[in-house]
Coordinates of C-alpha atoms and ligand atoms in Angstrom, one line a residue:
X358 CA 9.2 51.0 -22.6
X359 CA 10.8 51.3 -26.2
X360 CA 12.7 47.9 -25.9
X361 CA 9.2 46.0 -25.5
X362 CA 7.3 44.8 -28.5
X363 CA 4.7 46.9 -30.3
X364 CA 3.9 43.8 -33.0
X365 CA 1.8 41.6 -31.0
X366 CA -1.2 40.4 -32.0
X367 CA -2.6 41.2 -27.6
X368 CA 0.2 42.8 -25.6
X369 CA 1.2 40.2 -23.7
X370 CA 3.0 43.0 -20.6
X371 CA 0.7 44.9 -19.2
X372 CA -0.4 47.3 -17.0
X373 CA -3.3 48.0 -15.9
X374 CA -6.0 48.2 -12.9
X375 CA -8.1 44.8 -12.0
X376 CA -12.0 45.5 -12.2
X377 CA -13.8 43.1 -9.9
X378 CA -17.1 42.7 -8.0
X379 CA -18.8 44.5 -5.3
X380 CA -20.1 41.9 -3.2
X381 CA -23.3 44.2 -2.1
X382 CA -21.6 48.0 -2.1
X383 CA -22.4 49.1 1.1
X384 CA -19.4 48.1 3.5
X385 CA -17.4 51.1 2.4
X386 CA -14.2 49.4 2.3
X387 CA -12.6 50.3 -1.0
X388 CA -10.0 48.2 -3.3
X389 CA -7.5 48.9 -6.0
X390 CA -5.0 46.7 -7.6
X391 CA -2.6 47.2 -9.6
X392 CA -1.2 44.6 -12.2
X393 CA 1.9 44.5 -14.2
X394 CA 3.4 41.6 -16.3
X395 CA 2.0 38.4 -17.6
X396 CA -1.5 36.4 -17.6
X397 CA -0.5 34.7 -14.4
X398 CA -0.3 38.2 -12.4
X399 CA -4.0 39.2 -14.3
X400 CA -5.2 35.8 -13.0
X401 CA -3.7 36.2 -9.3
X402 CA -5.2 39.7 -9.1
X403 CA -8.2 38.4 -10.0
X404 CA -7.9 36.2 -7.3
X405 CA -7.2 38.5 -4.6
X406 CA -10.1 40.4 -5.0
X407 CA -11.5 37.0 -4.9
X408 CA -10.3 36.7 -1.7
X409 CA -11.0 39.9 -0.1
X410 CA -14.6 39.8 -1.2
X411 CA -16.1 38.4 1.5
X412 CA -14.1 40.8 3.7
X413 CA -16.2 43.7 2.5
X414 CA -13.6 45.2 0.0
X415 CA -15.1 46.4 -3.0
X416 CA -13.0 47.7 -6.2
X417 CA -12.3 51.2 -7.8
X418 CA -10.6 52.2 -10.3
X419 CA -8.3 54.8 -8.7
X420 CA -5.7 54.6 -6.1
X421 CA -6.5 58.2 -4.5
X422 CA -8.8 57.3 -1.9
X423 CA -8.8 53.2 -1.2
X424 CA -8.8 51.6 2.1
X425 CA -6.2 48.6 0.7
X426 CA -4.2 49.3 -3.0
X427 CA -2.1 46.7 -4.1
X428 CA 0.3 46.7 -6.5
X429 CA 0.6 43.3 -8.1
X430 CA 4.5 43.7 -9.6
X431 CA 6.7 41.9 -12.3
X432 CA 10.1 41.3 -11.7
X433 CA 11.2 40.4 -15.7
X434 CA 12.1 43.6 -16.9
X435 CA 15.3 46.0 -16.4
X436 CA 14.4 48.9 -13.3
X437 CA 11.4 46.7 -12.4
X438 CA 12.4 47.3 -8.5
X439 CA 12.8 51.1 -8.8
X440 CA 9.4 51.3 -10.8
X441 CA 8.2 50.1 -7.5
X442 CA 9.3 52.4 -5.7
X443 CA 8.7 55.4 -7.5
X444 CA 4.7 54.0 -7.6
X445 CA 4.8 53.7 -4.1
X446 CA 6.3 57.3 -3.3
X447 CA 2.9 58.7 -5.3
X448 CA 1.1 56.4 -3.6
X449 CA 2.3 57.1 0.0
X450 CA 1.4 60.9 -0.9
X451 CA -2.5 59.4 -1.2
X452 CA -2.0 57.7 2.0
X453 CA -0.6 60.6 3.9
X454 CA -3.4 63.0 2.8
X455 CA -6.1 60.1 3.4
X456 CA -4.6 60.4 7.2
X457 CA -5.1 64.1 7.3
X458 CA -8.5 63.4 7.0
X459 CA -9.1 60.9 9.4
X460 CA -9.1 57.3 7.2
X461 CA -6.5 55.0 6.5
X462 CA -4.9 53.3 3.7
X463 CA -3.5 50.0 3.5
X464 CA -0.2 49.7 0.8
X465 CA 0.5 45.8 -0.1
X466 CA 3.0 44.9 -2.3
X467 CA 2.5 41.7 -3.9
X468 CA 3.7 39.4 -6.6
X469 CA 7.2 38.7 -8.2
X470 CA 9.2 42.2 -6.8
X471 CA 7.5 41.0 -3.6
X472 CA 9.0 37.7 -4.0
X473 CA 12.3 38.5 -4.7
X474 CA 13.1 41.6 -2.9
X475 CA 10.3 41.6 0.1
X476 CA 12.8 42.1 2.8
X477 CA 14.5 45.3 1.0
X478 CA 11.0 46.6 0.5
X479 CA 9.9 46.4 4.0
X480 CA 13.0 48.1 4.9
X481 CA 13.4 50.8 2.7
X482 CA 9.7 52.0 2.7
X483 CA 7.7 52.3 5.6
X484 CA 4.6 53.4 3.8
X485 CA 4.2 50.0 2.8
X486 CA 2.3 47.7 5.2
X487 CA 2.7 44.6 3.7
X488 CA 4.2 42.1 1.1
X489 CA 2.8 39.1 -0.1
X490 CA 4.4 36.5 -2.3
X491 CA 2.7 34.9 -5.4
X492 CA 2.3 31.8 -3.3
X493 CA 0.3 33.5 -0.4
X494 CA -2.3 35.2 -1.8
X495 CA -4.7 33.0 0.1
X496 CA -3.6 34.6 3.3
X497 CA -3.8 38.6 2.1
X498 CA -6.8 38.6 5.0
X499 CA -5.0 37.3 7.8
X500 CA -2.3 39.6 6.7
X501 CA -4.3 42.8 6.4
X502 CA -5.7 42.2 10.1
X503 CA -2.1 42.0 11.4
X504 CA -1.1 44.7 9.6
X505 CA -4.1 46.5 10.9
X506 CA -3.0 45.8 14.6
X507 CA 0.2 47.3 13.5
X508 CA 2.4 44.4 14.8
X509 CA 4.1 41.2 14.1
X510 CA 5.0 40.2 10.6
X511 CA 4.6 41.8 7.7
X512 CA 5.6 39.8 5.3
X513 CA 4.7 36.8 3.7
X514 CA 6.7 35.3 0.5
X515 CA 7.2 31.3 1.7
X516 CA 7.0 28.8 -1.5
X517 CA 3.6 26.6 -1.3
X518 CA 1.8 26.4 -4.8
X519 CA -0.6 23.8 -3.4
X520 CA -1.2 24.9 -0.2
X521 CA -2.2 28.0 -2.1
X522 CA -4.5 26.6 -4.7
X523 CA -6.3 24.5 -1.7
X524 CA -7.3 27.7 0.4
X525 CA -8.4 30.1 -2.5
X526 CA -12.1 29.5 -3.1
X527 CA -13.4 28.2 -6.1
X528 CA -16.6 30.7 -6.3
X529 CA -15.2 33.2 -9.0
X530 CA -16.6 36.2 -10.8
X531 CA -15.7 36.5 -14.1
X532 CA -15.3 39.4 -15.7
X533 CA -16.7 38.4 -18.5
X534 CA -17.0 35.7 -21.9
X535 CA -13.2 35.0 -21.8
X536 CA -11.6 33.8 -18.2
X537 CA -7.7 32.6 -17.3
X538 CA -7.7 29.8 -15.4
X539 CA -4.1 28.4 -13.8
X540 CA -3.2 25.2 -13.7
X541 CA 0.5 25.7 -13.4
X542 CA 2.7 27.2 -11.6
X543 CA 6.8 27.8 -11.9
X544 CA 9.2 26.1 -14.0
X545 CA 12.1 24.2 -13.8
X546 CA 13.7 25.3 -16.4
X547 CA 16.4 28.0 -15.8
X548 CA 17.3 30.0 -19.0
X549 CA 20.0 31.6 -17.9
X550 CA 18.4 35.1 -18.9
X551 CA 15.2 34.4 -16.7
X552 CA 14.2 35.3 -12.8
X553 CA 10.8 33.7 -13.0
X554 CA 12.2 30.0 -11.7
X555 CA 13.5 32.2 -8.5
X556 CA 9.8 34.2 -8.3
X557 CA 7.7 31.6 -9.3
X558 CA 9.6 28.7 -7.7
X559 CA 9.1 25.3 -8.8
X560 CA 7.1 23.7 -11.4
X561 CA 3.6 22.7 -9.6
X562 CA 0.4 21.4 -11.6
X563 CA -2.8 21.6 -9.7
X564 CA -4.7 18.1 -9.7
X565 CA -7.6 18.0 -12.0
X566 CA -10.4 17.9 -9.8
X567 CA -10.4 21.3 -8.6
X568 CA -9.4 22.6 -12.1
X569 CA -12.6 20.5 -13.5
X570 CA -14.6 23.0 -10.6
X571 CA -13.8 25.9 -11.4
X572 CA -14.4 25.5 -15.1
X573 CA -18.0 24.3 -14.2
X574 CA -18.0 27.6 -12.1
X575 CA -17.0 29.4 -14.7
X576 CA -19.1 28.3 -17.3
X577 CA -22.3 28.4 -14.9
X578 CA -21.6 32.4 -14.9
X579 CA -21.5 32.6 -18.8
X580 CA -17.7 31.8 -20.0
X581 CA -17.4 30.7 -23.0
X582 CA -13.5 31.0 -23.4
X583 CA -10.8 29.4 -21.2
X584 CA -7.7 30.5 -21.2
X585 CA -5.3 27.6 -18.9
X586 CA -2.0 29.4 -17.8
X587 CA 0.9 28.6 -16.7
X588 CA 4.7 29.4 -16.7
X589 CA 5.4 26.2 -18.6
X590 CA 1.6 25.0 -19.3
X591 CA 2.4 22.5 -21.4
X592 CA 4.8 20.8 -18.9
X593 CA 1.8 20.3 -17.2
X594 CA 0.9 16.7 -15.0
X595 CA -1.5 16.9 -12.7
X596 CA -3.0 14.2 -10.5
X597 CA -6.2 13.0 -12.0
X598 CA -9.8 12.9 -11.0
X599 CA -10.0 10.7 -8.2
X600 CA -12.7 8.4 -10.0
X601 CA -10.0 7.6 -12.9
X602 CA -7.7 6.3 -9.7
X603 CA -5.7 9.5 -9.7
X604 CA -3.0 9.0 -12.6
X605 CA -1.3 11.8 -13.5
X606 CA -3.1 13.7 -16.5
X607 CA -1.5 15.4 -19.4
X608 CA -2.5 18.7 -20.8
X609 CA -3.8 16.9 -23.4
X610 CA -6.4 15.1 -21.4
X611 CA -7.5 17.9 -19.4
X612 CA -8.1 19.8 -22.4
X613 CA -10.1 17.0 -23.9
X614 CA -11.8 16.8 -20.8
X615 CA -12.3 20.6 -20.4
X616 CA -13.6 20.5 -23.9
X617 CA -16.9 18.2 -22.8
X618 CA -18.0 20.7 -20.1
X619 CA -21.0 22.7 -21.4
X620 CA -20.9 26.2 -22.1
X621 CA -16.8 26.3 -22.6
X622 CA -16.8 26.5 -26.2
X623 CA -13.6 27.5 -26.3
X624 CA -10.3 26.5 -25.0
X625 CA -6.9 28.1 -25.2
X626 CA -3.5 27.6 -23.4
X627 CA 0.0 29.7 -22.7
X628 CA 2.8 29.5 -21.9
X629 CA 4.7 26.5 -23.8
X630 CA 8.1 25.7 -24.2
X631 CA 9.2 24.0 -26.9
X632 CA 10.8 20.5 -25.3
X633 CA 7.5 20.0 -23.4
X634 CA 5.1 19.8 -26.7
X635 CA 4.2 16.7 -26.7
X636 CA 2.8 14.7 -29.4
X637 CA -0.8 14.0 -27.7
X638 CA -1.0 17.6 -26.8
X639 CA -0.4 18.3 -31.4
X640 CA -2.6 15.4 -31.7
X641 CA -5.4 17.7 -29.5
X642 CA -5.1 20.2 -32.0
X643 CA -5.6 18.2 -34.7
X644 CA -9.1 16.4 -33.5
X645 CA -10.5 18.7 -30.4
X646 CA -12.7 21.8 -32.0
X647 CA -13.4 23.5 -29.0
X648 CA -9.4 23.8 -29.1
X649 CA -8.6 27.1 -30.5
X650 CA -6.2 27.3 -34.0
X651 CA -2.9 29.7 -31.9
X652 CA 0.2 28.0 -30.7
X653 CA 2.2 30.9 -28.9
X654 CA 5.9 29.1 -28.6
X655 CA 8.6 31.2 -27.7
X656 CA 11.9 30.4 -29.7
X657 CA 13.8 32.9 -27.9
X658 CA 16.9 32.7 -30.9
X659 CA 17.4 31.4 -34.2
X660 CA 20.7 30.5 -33.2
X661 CA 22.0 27.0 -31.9
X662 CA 24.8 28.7 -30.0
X663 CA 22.6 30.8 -28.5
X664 CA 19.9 28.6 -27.7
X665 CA 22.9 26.8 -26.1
X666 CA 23.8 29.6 -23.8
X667 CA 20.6 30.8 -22.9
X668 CA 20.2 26.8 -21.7
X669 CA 16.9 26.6 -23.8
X670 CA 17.4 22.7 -24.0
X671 CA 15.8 22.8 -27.6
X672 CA 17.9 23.8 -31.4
X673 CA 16.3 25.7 -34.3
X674 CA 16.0 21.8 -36.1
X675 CA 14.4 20.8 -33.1
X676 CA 11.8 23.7 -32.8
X677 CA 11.0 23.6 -36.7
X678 CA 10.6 19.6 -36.4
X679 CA 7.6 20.9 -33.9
X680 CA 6.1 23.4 -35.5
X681 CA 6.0 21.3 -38.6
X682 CA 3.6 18.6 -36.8
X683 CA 1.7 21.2 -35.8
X684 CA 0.9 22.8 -39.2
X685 CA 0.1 18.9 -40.4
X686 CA -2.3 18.1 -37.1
X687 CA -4.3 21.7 -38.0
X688 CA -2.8 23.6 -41.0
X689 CA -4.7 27.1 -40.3
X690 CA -3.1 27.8 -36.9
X691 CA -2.0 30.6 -35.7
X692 CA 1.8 30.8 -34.5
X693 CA 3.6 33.2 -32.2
X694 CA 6.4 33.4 -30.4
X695 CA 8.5 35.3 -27.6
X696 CA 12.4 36.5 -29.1
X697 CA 15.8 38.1 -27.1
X698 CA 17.9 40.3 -29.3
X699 CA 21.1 41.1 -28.2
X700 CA 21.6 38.4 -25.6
X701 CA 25.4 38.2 -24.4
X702 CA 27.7 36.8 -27.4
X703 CA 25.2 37.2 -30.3
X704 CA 26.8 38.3 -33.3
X705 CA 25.5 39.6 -36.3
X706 CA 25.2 36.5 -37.7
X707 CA 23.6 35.0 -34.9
X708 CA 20.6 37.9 -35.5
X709 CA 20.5 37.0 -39.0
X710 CA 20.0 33.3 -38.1
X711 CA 17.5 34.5 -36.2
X712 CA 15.3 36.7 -38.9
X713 CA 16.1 33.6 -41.4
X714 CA 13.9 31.4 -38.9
X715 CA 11.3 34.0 -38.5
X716 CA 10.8 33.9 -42.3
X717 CA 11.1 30.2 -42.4
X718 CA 7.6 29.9 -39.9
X719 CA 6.1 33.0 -41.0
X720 CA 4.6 33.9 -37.6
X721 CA 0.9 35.5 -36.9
X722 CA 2.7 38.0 -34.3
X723 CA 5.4 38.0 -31.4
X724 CA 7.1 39.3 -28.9
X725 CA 10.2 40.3 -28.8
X726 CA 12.3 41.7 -26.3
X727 CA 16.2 43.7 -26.2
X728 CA 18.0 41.4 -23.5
X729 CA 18.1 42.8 -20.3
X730 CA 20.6 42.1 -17.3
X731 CA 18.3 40.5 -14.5
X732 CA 20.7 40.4 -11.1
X733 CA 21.3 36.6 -10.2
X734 CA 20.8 35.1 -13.2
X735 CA 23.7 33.4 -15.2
X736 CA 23.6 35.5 -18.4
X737 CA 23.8 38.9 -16.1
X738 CA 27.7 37.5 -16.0
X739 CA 27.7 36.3 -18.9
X740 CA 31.2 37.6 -21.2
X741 CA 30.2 39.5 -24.7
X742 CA 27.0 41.8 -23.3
X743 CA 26.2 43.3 -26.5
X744 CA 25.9 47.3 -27.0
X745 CA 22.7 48.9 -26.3
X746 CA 22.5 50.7 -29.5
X747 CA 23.7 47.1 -31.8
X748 CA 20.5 45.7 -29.9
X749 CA 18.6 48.5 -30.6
X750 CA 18.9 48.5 -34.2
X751 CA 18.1 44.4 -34.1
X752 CA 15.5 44.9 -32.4
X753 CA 14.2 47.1 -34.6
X754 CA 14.5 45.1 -37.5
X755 CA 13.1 42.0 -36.2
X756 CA 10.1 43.7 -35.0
X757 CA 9.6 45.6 -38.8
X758 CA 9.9 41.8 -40.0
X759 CA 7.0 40.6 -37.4
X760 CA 4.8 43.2 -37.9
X761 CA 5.2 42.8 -42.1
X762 CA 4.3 39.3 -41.2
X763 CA 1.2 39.9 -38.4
X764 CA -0.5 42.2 -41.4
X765 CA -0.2 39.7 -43.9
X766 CA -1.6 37.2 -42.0
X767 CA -4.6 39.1 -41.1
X768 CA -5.0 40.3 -44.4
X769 CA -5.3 37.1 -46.0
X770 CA -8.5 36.7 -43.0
X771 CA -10.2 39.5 -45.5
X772 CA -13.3 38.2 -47.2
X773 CA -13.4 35.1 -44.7
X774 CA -16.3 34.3 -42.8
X775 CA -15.9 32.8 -39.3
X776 CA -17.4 32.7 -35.6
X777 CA -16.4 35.7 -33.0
X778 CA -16.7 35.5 -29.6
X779 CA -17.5 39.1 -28.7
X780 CA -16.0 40.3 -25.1
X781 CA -17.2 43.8 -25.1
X782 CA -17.7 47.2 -26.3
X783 CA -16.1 48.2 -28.9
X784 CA -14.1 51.6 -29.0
X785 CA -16.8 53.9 -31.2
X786 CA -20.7 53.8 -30.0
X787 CA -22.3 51.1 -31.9
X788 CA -19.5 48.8 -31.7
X789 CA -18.9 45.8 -30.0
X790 CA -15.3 44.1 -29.7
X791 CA -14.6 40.1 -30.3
X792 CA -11.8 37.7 -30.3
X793 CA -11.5 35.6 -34.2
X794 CA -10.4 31.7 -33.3
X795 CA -6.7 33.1 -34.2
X796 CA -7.0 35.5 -31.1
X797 CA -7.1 38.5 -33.3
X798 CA -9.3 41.5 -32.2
X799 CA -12.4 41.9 -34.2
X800 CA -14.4 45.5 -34.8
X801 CA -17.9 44.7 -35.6
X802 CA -20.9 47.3 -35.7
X803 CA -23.4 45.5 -33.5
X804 CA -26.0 45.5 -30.6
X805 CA -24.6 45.3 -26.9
X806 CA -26.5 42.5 -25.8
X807 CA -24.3 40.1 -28.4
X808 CA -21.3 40.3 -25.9
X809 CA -20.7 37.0 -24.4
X810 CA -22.2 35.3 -28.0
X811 CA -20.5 33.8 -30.4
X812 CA -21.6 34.9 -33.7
X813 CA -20.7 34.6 -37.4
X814 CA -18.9 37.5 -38.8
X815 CA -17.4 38.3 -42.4
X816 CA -14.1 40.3 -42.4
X817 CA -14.1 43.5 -44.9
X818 CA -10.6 45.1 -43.7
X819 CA -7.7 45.2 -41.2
X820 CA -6.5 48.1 -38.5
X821 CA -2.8 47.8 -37.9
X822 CA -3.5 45.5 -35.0
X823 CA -7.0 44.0 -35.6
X824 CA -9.9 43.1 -37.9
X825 CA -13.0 44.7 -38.8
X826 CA -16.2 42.7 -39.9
X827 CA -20.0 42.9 -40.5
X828 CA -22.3 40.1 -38.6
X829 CA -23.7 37.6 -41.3
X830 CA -26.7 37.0 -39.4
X831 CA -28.5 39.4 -36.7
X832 CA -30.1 37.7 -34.0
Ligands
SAH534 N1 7.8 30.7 -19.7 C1 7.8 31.4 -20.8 C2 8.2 32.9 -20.8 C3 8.2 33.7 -19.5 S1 8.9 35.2 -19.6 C4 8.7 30.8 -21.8 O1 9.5 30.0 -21.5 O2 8.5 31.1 -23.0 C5 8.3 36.0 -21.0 C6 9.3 36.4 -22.0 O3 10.1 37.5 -21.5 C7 10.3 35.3 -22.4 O4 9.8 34.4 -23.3 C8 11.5 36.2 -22.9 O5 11.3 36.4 -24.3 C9 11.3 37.5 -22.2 N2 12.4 37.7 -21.2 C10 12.5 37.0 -20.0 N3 13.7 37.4 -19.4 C11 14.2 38.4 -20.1 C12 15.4 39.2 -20.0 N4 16.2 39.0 -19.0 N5 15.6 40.1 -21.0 C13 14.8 40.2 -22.1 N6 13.7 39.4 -22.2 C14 13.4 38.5 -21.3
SF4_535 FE1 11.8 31.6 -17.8 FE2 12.8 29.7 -19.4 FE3 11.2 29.0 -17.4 FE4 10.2 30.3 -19.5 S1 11.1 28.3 -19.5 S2 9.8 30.8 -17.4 S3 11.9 31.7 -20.0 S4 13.2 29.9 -17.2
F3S536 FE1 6.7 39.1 -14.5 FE2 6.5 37.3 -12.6 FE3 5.0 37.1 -14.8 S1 8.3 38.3 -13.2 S2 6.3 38.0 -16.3 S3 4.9 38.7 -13.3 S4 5.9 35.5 -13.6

């Protein structure tokens, strides 16, 4: 989609299938998901095949034949719904030729189209056998045997975080060094431009004990990096461990408390907002190592007016003020952020405030976005939309001033020597992919059996989106 950003540093919407394991291979029931849009919906599908594990259902990485696909869906961008559609119209010809010969597949549609348009769906697309909210992920097997009988209700989109979190199990299989883990859910917030507070529903932190779990869990099967997600993670305040008489913990000290599990060498968080970045969490950055040196903050606008309208609760002075503690707590970190061009009454000078405050930070990458109407929220009405092509062209020159900034920030990494975390193979034989502490991609020419090591490497040149580097010492 040309009004998405090419200039981040790991594209943050994506699309793509969910690997996940086989619990033996033999029961013959095949799965395939489907995931689109952020972290959370990588981390849910991870968790559905989580879930359907112990049913039998074991993954491929084609639609054409599977017993159950399901297409995990985001709901942020323009035409989201009709994407749908037309994915389920290729899928439905799979399904009808799987009937020919004798065997049947399953069609779910699950997260945030399901949430907000389930009803519509079930209606207008009979090739569909179920829907399932992000809240109810926990009951996709119960829903696939009613489905299976053909009968009663096919849909499933009610609003429980917790009761959600409770029933998944906390047995995961990673797919590797680097894991998400959620500990948030929803957010409060309502900018005026955003569906997620309708899809995601409320803000929800999960309590600390079954976080603390899954970590171990996690760790136990060879993660070294943990990724905690969440719509608004750093609004996060869970109930703490019930030893410590269940206070409410900040993000802050679960991090800290994250940090002392063994194995988790490294610790990472997304998304934040702004208001909710509090001073122990910039103090964390500052004194925990096992903290990783990348802050992404969206800003959204450089300009107070439209922070205003977009109802972001935060000004540019405000934001600066913020990022300015951060650079004194750890001065090397890496910054990024999420921008809307063209948002309803922005004027030229409005951009331009905008591209001043990117050079003011000097970010390490970011997304950045062309508004677009989403039905039901407040902006959609909003007076002043502003032309397609005017958004266009600042778009395009915000994203030529991020990507001038993402190169010279990993340029100045050349000749630097520092520990990689390598994740897997790398694109050419002989070469084996990493993540820097700045959550760049690294290109080294190594041995397989180094992925899910950390290793010293020494950078010797860029790619247009990543590092390359030679190990200093070979084990
Ligand atoms: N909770 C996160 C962001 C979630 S959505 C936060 O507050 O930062 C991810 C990004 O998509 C947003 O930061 C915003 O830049 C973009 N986005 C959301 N709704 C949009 C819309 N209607 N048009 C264009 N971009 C949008
Ligand atoms: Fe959406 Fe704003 Fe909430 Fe982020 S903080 S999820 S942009 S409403
Ligand atoms: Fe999309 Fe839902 Fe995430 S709308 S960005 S998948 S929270």
């Amino acid at each position: 989609m040309h009004e998405e950003a090419a200039t981040s540093l790991q594209s943050q919407q994506i699309d793509r299938p969910t690997s996940a394991r086989a619990p033996d291979g033999k029961t013959g029931k095949t799965l395939f998901i489907q995931t689109y849009g952020c972290q959370m919906n990588v981390y849910d599908s991870e968790r559905m095949a989580d879930v359907l594990r112990p049913l039998g259902y074991s993954p491929v990485d084609k639609p054409d034949n599977a017993n159950l696909v399901v297409l995990n869906t985001c709901h942020i961008r323009e035409k989201a719904t009709e994407k749908v559609y037309s994915e389920i119209g290729r899928l439905k010809a799979h399904k009808d030729l799987m009937a020919q010969n004798g065997a049947k597949m399953t069609i779910a549609i699950a997260g945030c189209v399901a949430q907000a348009e389930g009803e519509e769906i079930m209606r207008r697309a009979p090739a569909v056998d179920l829907v399932v909210g992000p809240q109810a992920y926990h009951k996709l097997p119960e829903l696939i045997a009613r489905a299976a009988r053909a009968s009663g209700e096919r849909l499933e989109t009610s609003f429980e975080a917790d009761e959600k979190f409770d029933a998944l199990p906390t047995l995961r299989a990673p797919d590797g060094p680097s894991a998400f883990l959620s500990v948030q859910e929803g957010c409060d917030k309502f900018c005026t431009f955003c569906v997620v507070p309708y899809t995601r529903g409320a803000e929800y932190s999960r309590p600390v004990d079954p976080i603390i779990l899954e970590a171990r869990g996690l760790a136990q099967q060879g993660v070294r990096e943990i990724t905690l997600l969440g719509q608004n993670v750093n609004a996060y305040h869970g109930q703490g461990p019930t030893l410590s008489g269940s206070e409410t913990w900040s993000l802050a000290q679960l991090v800290r408390h994250l940090a002392k599990i063994g194995g988790i060498e490294r610790i990472r968080y997304t998304t934040s907002h702004p208001c909710d970045m509090s001073d122990d969490l910039i103090e964390a950055h500052g004194e925990v190592k096992e903290l990783m040196p990348y802050l992404h903050l969206p800003v959204q606008s450089g300009s107070n007016k439209i922070l205003k309208a977009m109802n972001r609760k935060h000004s540019v002075e405000s934001y600066l003020d913020t990022i300015a503690k951060v650079r004194q707590a750890r001065p090397d970190i890496a910054l990024a952020s999420d921008f809307i061009v063209g948002f309803p009454g922005e004027t030229e000078q409005d951009f331009e405030d905008t591209m001043e405050l990117v050079r003011a930070v000097g970010y390490a990458g970011a997304y950045s976005f062309k508004y677009s109407k989403r039905p039901g929220t407040p902006a959609s009405e909003m007076y002043g939309q502003v032309a397609s092509e005017v958004a266009d062209d600042r778009l395009q020159r915000l994203q030529a001033l991020i990507l001038e900034q993402q190169r010279a920030f990993n340029a100045a990494k050349i000749g630097e020597t520092f520990d990689v975390l390598f994740t897997g193979k790398g694109r050419n034989e002989g070469q084996i992919l990493g993540r820097s502490p700045w959550l760049q991609s690294v290109h080294v020419a190594g041995p397989e059996h180094l992925i899910g090591q950390i290793q010293s490497v020494r950078i010797i040149g860029t790619m247009p989106n990543s590092l390359t580097g030679e190990l200093v010492t070979a084990s």
